[in-house]
Amino acid sequence: MLYDIVTEAVQKRLGVPLVWEPGPWARCQERVERGQADAMITVPTAERARYTVTHKTPLYLKTHVLFTYAGHPRLERILALGGIEDIRAAGFRVITYVGNGWSRTHLAGAGVEVLEAPSRDAVWRMLAARRGDLVAECPVAACMTLRGLVPEGAVVQTPVVLETLPFHLLVGKNSPLASFLPQLSDILRAMHADGSMERILSSYR
């Protein structure tokens, strides 16, 4: 999805050709910091601001929304959750996958009981099998993963949002791409106004 957004905004509308390089996340950040790659897509932080610049309008606002299994006996309590501390106080168990740093920091680090599955797919199978109470995930990512993975209706998305993260294109300070960033914000706003952003997002729902 982020690939489609950046391709539309930068390559098609700005006219800047792109070459995509997948790799381990630590190496991606290191390559941008060293000037070996121009940009990466992630959340701006103070640490990343040392060696990157970015645009004002986010590419995408990623939300961590709570999911549970159909027929959960404490559904009313889940719907009343106000945040991570409430999850801990209520004693709910949250399922995640091995290596999920967000869950380790924000959930386990706050005293929430976290159950680790070996893969993203296994997370949803565990939830559908009622081997935990909750999953915190982006709805778009969940929708793509759930199709055909568990019986329809076995997993329920709740309206409880734990966190919203703004994803940006972070460009190395010495990259020639940095000069295009003011135009990029204008283009992203135009994509929202003309409906093209919604068309991209809806294709992943």
PDB file of C-alpha atoms in Angstrom:
ATOM      1  CA  MET A   1       0.000   0.000   0.000  1.00  0.00           C
ATOM      2  CA  LEU A   2       2.763   2.446   0.920  1.00  0.00           C
ATOM      3  CA  TYR A   3       4.589   1.387  -2.232  1.00  0.00           C
ATOM      4  CA  ASP A   4       1.527   2.368  -4.277  1.00  0.00           C
ATOM      5  CA  ILE A   5       1.153   5.713  -2.493  1.00  0.00           C
ATOM      6  CA  VAL A   6       4.807   6.686  -2.954  1.00  0.00           C
ATOM      7  CA  THR A   7       4.892   5.481  -6.567  1.00  0.00           C
ATOM      8  CA  GLU A   8       1.845   7.595  -7.393  1.00  0.00           C
ATOM      9  CA  ALA A   9       3.092  10.684  -5.563  1.00  0.00           C
ATOM     10  CA  VAL A  10       6.810  10.660  -6.304  1.00  0.00           C
ATOM     11  CA  GLN A  11       7.220   8.770  -9.563  1.00  0.00           C
ATOM     12  CA  LYS A  12       4.002   9.569 -11.420  1.00  0.00           C
ATOM     13  CA  ARG A  13       3.248  13.074 -10.149  1.00  0.00           C
ATOM     14  CA  LEU A  14       6.691  14.429  -9.282  1.00  0.00           C
ATOM     15  CA  GLY A  15       8.343  12.633 -12.174  1.00  0.00           C
ATOM     16  CA  VAL A  16      11.178  11.232 -10.042  1.00  0.00           C
ATOM     17  CA  PRO A  17      12.045   7.622 -11.047  1.00  0.00           C
ATOM     18  CA  LEU A  18      12.272   5.192  -8.136  1.00  0.00           C
ATOM     19  CA  VAL A  19      14.245   2.027  -7.512  1.00  0.00           C
ATOM     20  CA  TRP A  20      12.984  -0.064  -4.583  1.00  0.00           C
ATOM     21  CA  GLU A  21      15.427  -2.057  -2.474  1.00  0.00           C
ATOM     22  CA  PRO A  22      13.997  -4.491   0.094  1.00  0.00           C
ATOM     23  CA  GLY A  23      16.178  -5.536   3.002  1.00  0.00           C
ATOM     24  CA  PRO A  24      16.398  -6.146   6.745  1.00  0.00           C
ATOM     25  CA  TRP A  25      14.997  -3.145   8.593  1.00  0.00           C
ATOM     26  CA  ALA A  26      18.192  -2.300  10.480  1.00  0.00           C
ATOM     27  CA  ARG A  27      20.146  -2.321   7.219  1.00  0.00           C
ATOM     28  CA  CYS A  28      17.572  -0.116   5.485  1.00  0.00           C
ATOM     29  CA  GLN A  29      17.997   2.567   8.124  1.00  0.00           C
ATOM     30  CA  GLU A  30      21.773   2.210   8.065  1.00  0.00           C
ATOM     31  CA  ARG A  31      21.909   2.637   4.276  1.00  0.00           C
ATOM     32  CA  VAL A  32      19.914   5.868   4.422  1.00  0.00           C
ATOM     33  CA  GLU A  33      22.054   7.169   7.290  1.00  0.00           C
ATOM     34  CA  ARG A  34      25.250   6.450   5.335  1.00  0.00           C
ATOM     35  CA  GLY A  35      23.913   7.986   2.134  1.00  0.00           C
ATOM     36  CA  GLN A  36      23.861   4.630   0.331  1.00  0.00           C
ATOM     37  CA  ALA A  37      20.100   4.922  -0.238  1.00  0.00           C
ATOM     38  CA  ASP A  38      17.963   8.030  -0.641  1.00  0.00           C
ATOM     39  CA  ALA A  39      14.906   7.348   1.479  1.00  0.00           C
ATOM     40  CA  MET A  40      12.832   4.944   3.550  1.00  0.00           C
ATOM     41  CA  ILE A  41       9.215   4.795   4.640  1.00  0.00           C
ATOM     42  CA  THR A  42       8.654   4.814   8.391  1.00  0.00           C
ATOM     43  CA  VAL A  43       7.617   6.897  11.391  1.00  0.00           C
ATOM     44  CA  PRO A  44       9.647  10.086  12.072  1.00  0.00           C
ATOM     45  CA  THR A  45      11.605  10.026  15.332  1.00  0.00           C
ATOM     46  CA  ALA A  46      14.192  12.279  16.937  1.00  0.00           C
ATOM     47  CA  GLU A  47      16.899   9.707  16.184  1.00  0.00           C
ATOM     48  CA  ARG A  48      15.974   9.492  12.494  1.00  0.00           C
ATOM     49  CA  ALA A  49      15.779  13.290  12.289  1.00  0.00           C
ATOM     50  CA  ARG A  50      19.558  13.372  12.817  1.00  0.00           C
ATOM     51  CA  TYR A  51      20.131  12.178   9.260  1.00  0.00           C
ATOM     52  CA  THR A  52      16.798  12.601   7.426  1.00  0.00           C
ATOM     53  CA  VAL A  53      14.267  15.265   6.496  1.00  0.00           C
ATOM     54  CA  THR A  54      10.621  14.748   5.659  1.00  0.00           C
ATOM     55  CA  HIS A  55       7.351  16.351   4.554  1.00  0.00           C
ATOM     56  CA  LYS A  56       4.481  17.759   6.625  1.00  0.00           C
ATOM     57  CA  THR A  57       1.563  15.691   5.283  1.00  0.00           C
ATOM     58  CA  PRO A  58       1.851  11.982   6.260  1.00  0.00           C
ATOM     59  CA  LEU A  59       1.719   9.298   3.604  1.00  0.00           C
ATOM     60  CA  TYR A  60      -0.594   7.279   5.799  1.00  0.00           C
ATOM     61  CA  LEU A  61      -1.875   7.233   9.375  1.00  0.00           C
ATOM     62  CA  LYS A  62      -1.479   3.710  10.689  1.00  0.00           C
ATOM     63  CA  THR A  63      -3.747   2.832  13.586  1.00  0.00           C
ATOM     64  CA  HIS A  64      -3.297   0.006  16.071  1.00  0.00           C
ATOM     65  CA  VAL A  65      -6.867  -1.242  16.517  1.00  0.00           C
ATOM     66  CA  LEU A  66      -7.991  -4.039  18.825  1.00  0.00           C
ATOM     67  CA  PHE A  67      -9.410  -7.263  17.405  1.00  0.00           C
ATOM     68  CA  THR A  68     -11.008 -10.085  19.368  1.00  0.00           C
ATOM     69  CA  TYR A  69     -12.750 -13.359  18.621  1.00  0.00           C
ATOM     70  CA  ALA A  70     -16.455 -13.659  17.884  1.00  0.00           C
ATOM     71  CA  GLY A  71     -18.562 -14.282  20.962  1.00  0.00           C
ATOM     72  CA  HIS A  72     -15.962 -13.162  23.496  1.00  0.00           C
ATOM     73  CA  PRO A  73     -17.695 -13.349  26.919  1.00  0.00           C
ATOM     74  CA  ARG A  74     -16.186 -10.020  28.006  1.00  0.00           C
ATOM     75  CA  LEU A  75     -16.879  -8.099  24.798  1.00  0.00           C
ATOM     76  CA  GLU A  76     -18.512  -5.191  26.648  1.00  0.00           C
ATOM     77  CA  ARG A  77     -15.386  -4.772  28.758  1.00  0.00           C
ATOM     78  CA  ILE A  78     -13.221  -4.864  25.635  1.00  0.00           C
ATOM     79  CA  LEU A  79     -15.320  -2.172  23.968  1.00  0.00           C
ATOM     80  CA  ALA A  80     -14.865   0.027  27.055  1.00  0.00           C
ATOM     81  CA  LEU A  81     -11.053  -0.205  27.009  1.00  0.00           C
ATOM     82  CA  GLY A  82      -9.399   3.196  26.958  1.00  0.00           C
ATOM     83  CA  GLY A  83      -5.798   2.177  26.430  1.00  0.00           C
ATOM     84  CA  ILE A  84      -2.971  -0.168  27.271  1.00  0.00           C
ATOM     85  CA  GLU A  85      -3.239   0.310  31.029  1.00  0.00           C
ATOM     86  CA  ASP A  86      -6.884  -0.778  30.855  1.00  0.00           C
ATOM     87  CA  ILE A  87      -5.846  -3.955  29.012  1.00  0.00           C
ATOM     88  CA  ARG A  88      -3.367  -4.763  31.773  1.00  0.00           C
ATOM     89  CA  ALA A  89      -5.830  -3.988  34.563  1.00  0.00           C
ATOM     90  CA  ALA A  90      -8.523  -6.152  32.978  1.00  0.00           C
ATOM     91  CA  GLY A  91      -6.136  -9.082  32.603  1.00  0.00           C
ATOM     92  CA  PHE A  92      -6.601  -9.543  28.866  1.00  0.00           C
ATOM     93  CA  ARG A  93      -3.987 -11.540  26.972  1.00  0.00           C
ATOM     94  CA  VAL A  94      -2.731 -10.027  23.712  1.00  0.00           C
ATOM     95  CA  ILE A  95      -1.443 -12.211  20.879  1.00  0.00           C
ATOM     96  CA  THR A  96       1.429 -10.975  18.720  1.00  0.00           C
ATOM     97  CA  TYR A  97       4.162 -12.459  16.546  1.00  0.00           C
ATOM     98  CA  VAL A  98       7.790 -13.115  17.419  1.00  0.00           C
ATOM     99  CA  GLY A  99       9.908 -10.025  16.790  1.00  0.00           C
ATOM    100  CA  ASN A 100       7.134  -7.438  17.069  1.00  0.00           C
ATOM    101  CA  GLY A 101       9.026  -4.621  18.752  1.00  0.00           C
ATOM    102  CA  TRP A 102       5.926  -2.459  19.211  1.00  0.00           C
ATOM    103  CA  SER A 103       4.194  -5.143  21.281  1.00  0.00           C
ATOM    104  CA  ARG A 104       7.330  -5.833  23.282  1.00  0.00           C
ATOM    105  CA  THR A 105       7.787  -2.154  24.155  1.00  0.00           C
ATOM    106  CA  HIS A 106       4.228  -0.896  24.543  1.00  0.00           C
ATOM    107  CA  LEU A 107       2.361  -3.992  25.760  1.00  0.00           C
ATOM    108  CA  ALA A 108       4.778  -6.353  27.497  1.00  0.00           C
ATOM    109  CA  GLY A 109       6.732  -3.346  28.759  1.00  0.00           C
ATOM    110  CA  ALA A 110       3.560  -2.057  30.429  1.00  0.00           C
ATOM    111  CA  GLY A 111       2.860  -5.363  32.148  1.00  0.00           C
ATOM    112  CA  VAL A 112       0.322  -6.765  29.661  1.00  0.00           C
ATOM    113  CA  GLU A 113       0.459 -10.529  29.190  1.00  0.00           C
ATOM    114  CA  VAL A 114       1.675 -11.078  25.620  1.00  0.00           C
ATOM    115  CA  LEU A 115       1.501 -14.408  23.796  1.00  0.00           C
ATOM    116  CA  GLU A 116       3.917 -14.765  20.858  1.00  0.00           C
ATOM    117  CA  ALA A 117       2.959 -16.698  17.737  1.00  0.00           C
ATOM    118  CA  PRO A 118       5.647 -17.871  15.298  1.00  0.00           C
ATOM    119  CA  SER A 119       4.188 -15.864  12.376  1.00  0.00           C
ATOM    120  CA  ARG A 120       1.626 -13.202  11.491  1.00  0.00           C
ATOM    121  CA  ASP A 121      -0.741 -15.841  10.122  1.00  0.00           C
ATOM    122  CA  ALA A 122      -0.479 -17.863  13.326  1.00  0.00           C
ATOM    123  CA  VAL A 123      -1.560 -14.785  15.330  1.00  0.00           C
ATOM    124  CA  TRP A 124      -5.005 -14.839  13.723  1.00  0.00           C
ATOM    125  CA  ARG A 125      -5.356 -18.604  13.950  1.00  0.00           C
ATOM    126  CA  MET A 126      -4.634 -18.377  17.673  1.00  0.00           C
ATOM    127  CA  LEU A 127      -7.189 -15.608  18.137  1.00  0.00           C
ATOM    128  CA  ALA A 128      -9.865 -17.462  16.156  1.00  0.00           C
ATOM    129  CA  ALA A 129      -9.136 -20.536  18.316  1.00  0.00           C
ATOM    130  CA  ARG A 130      -9.640 -18.384  21.444  1.00  0.00           C
ATOM    131  CA  ARG A 131      -6.103 -18.932  22.700  1.00  0.00           C
ATOM    132  CA  GLY A 132      -5.861 -15.261  23.659  1.00  0.00           C
ATOM    133  CA  ASP A 133      -8.203 -12.311  23.995  1.00  0.00           C
ATOM    134  CA  LEU A 134      -6.922  -9.553  21.749  1.00  0.00           C
ATOM    135  CA  VAL A 135      -4.731  -8.632  18.791  1.00  0.00           C
ATOM    136  CA  ALA A 136      -3.533  -5.064  18.141  1.00  0.00           C
ATOM    137  CA  GLU A 137      -3.079  -4.509  14.422  1.00  0.00           C
ATOM    138  CA  CYS A 138      -3.598  -2.094  11.545  1.00  0.00           C
ATOM    139  CA  PRO A 139      -7.033  -2.815   9.985  1.00  0.00           C
ATOM    140  CA  VAL A 140      -5.656  -2.768   6.424  1.00  0.00           C
ATOM    141  CA  ALA A 141      -2.930  -5.285   7.274  1.00  0.00           C
ATOM    142  CA  ALA A 142      -5.431  -7.431   9.180  1.00  0.00           C
ATOM    143  CA  CYS A 143      -7.929  -7.452   6.327  1.00  0.00           C
ATOM    144  CA  MET A 144      -5.300  -8.608   3.835  1.00  0.00           C
ATOM    145  CA  THR A 145      -4.067 -11.378   6.130  1.00  0.00           C
ATOM    146  CA  LEU A 146      -7.435 -12.674   7.320  1.00  0.00           C
ATOM    147  CA  ARG A 147      -8.899 -13.450   3.900  1.00  0.00           C
ATOM    148  CA  GLY A 148      -9.203 -17.215   3.670  1.00  0.00           C
ATOM    149  CA  LEU A 149      -7.061 -17.736   6.751  1.00  0.00           C
ATOM    150  CA  VAL A 150      -9.777 -18.232   9.381  1.00  0.00           C
ATOM    151  CA  PRO A 151     -13.532 -18.818   9.032  1.00  0.00           C
ATOM    152  CA  GLU A 152     -15.410 -15.668   8.063  1.00  0.00           C
ATOM    153  CA  GLY A 153     -16.708 -13.866  11.147  1.00  0.00           C
ATOM    154  CA  ALA A 154     -14.379 -15.696  13.533  1.00  0.00           C
ATOM    155  CA  VAL A 155     -12.389 -12.523  14.200  1.00  0.00           C
ATOM    156  CA  VAL A 156     -14.058  -9.222  15.098  1.00  0.00           C
ATOM    157  CA  GLN A 157     -12.599  -5.734  14.664  1.00  0.00           C
ATOM    158  CA  THR A 158     -13.489  -3.396  17.532  1.00  0.00           C
ATOM    159  CA  PRO A 159     -13.593   0.428  17.403  1.00  0.00           C
ATOM    160  CA  VAL A 160     -10.895   0.642  20.112  1.00  0.00           C
ATOM    161  CA  VAL A 161      -7.806   2.479  18.788  1.00  0.00           C
ATOM    162  CA  LEU A 162      -4.644   2.192  20.879  1.00  0.00           C
ATOM    163  CA  GLU A 163      -2.350   4.400  18.850  1.00  0.00           C
ATOM    164  CA  THR A 164      -2.045   6.274  15.540  1.00  0.00           C
ATOM    165  CA  LEU A 165       1.341   6.387  13.814  1.00  0.00           C
ATOM    166  CA  PRO A 166       2.122   8.792  10.937  1.00  0.00           C
ATOM    167  CA  PHE A 167       4.148   7.135   8.169  1.00  0.00           C
ATOM    168  CA  HIS A 168       6.374   9.440   6.121  1.00  0.00           C
ATOM    169  CA  LEU A 169       8.985   9.272   3.410  1.00  0.00           C
ATOM    170  CA  LEU A 170      12.209   9.994   5.319  1.00  0.00           C
ATOM    171  CA  VAL A 171      14.873  11.310   2.941  1.00  0.00           C
ATOM    172  CA  GLY A 172      18.587  11.475   3.672  1.00  0.00           C
ATOM    173  CA  LYS A 173      19.690  15.054   4.291  1.00  0.00           C
ATOM    174  CA  ASN A 174      22.249  14.915   1.486  1.00  0.00           C
ATOM    175  CA  SER A 175      19.959  13.222  -1.044  1.00  0.00           C
ATOM    176  CA  PRO A 176      18.828  15.219  -4.107  1.00  0.00           C
ATOM    177  CA  LEU A 177      15.334  13.911  -3.373  1.00  0.00           C
ATOM    178  CA  ALA A 178      15.187  16.221  -0.337  1.00  0.00           C
ATOM    179  CA  SER A 179      14.581  19.237  -2.576  1.00  0.00           C
ATOM    180  CA  PHE A 180      11.249  17.757  -3.703  1.00  0.00           C
ATOM    181  CA  LEU A 181       9.761  17.391  -0.212  1.00  0.00           C
ATOM    182  CA  PRO A 182       7.811  20.699  -0.135  1.00  0.00           C
ATOM    183  CA  GLN A 183       6.082  19.671  -3.380  1.00  0.00           C
ATOM    184  CA  LEU A 184       5.375  16.218  -1.987  1.00  0.00           C
ATOM    185  CA  SER A 185       3.126  17.575   0.776  1.00  0.00           C
ATOM    186  CA  ASP A 186       1.090  19.469  -1.828  1.00  0.00           C
ATOM    187  CA  ILE A 187       0.791  16.324  -3.956  1.00  0.00           C
ATOM    188  CA  LEU A 188      -0.368  14.201  -1.026  1.00  0.00           C
ATOM    189  CA  ARG A 189      -3.066  16.739  -0.186  1.00  0.00           C
ATOM    190  CA  ALA A 190      -4.133  16.746  -3.836  1.00  0.00           C
ATOM    191  CA  MET A 191      -4.336  12.937  -3.812  1.00  0.00           C
ATOM    192  CA  HIS A 192      -6.755  13.133  -0.891  1.00  0.00           C
ATOM    193  CA  ALA A 193      -8.798  15.845  -2.619  1.00  0.00           C
ATOM    194  CA  ASP A 194      -9.112  14.095  -5.988  1.00  0.00           C
ATOM    195  CA  GLY A 195      -9.982  10.684  -4.528  1.00  0.00           C
ATOM    196  CA  SER A 196      -6.869   8.863  -5.722  1.00  0.00           C
ATOM    197  CA  MET A 197      -5.650   8.257  -2.166  1.00  0.00           C
ATOM    198  CA  GLU A 198      -8.953   6.626  -1.238  1.00  0.00           C
ATOM    199  CA  ARG A 199      -8.815   4.453  -4.362  1.00  0.00           C
ATOM    200  CA  ILE A 200      -5.399   3.145  -3.332  1.00  0.00           C
ATOM    201  CA  LEU A 201      -6.461   2.498   0.271  1.00  0.00           C
ATOM    202  CA  SER A 202      -9.748   0.854  -0.690  1.00  0.00           C
ATOM    203  CA  SER A 203      -7.943  -1.690  -2.872  1.00  0.00           C
ATOM    204  CA  TYR A 204      -6.336  -3.088   0.293  1.00  0.00           C
ATOM    205  CA  ARG A 205      -9.482  -3.311   2.416  1.00  0.00           C
TER     206      ARG A 205
END
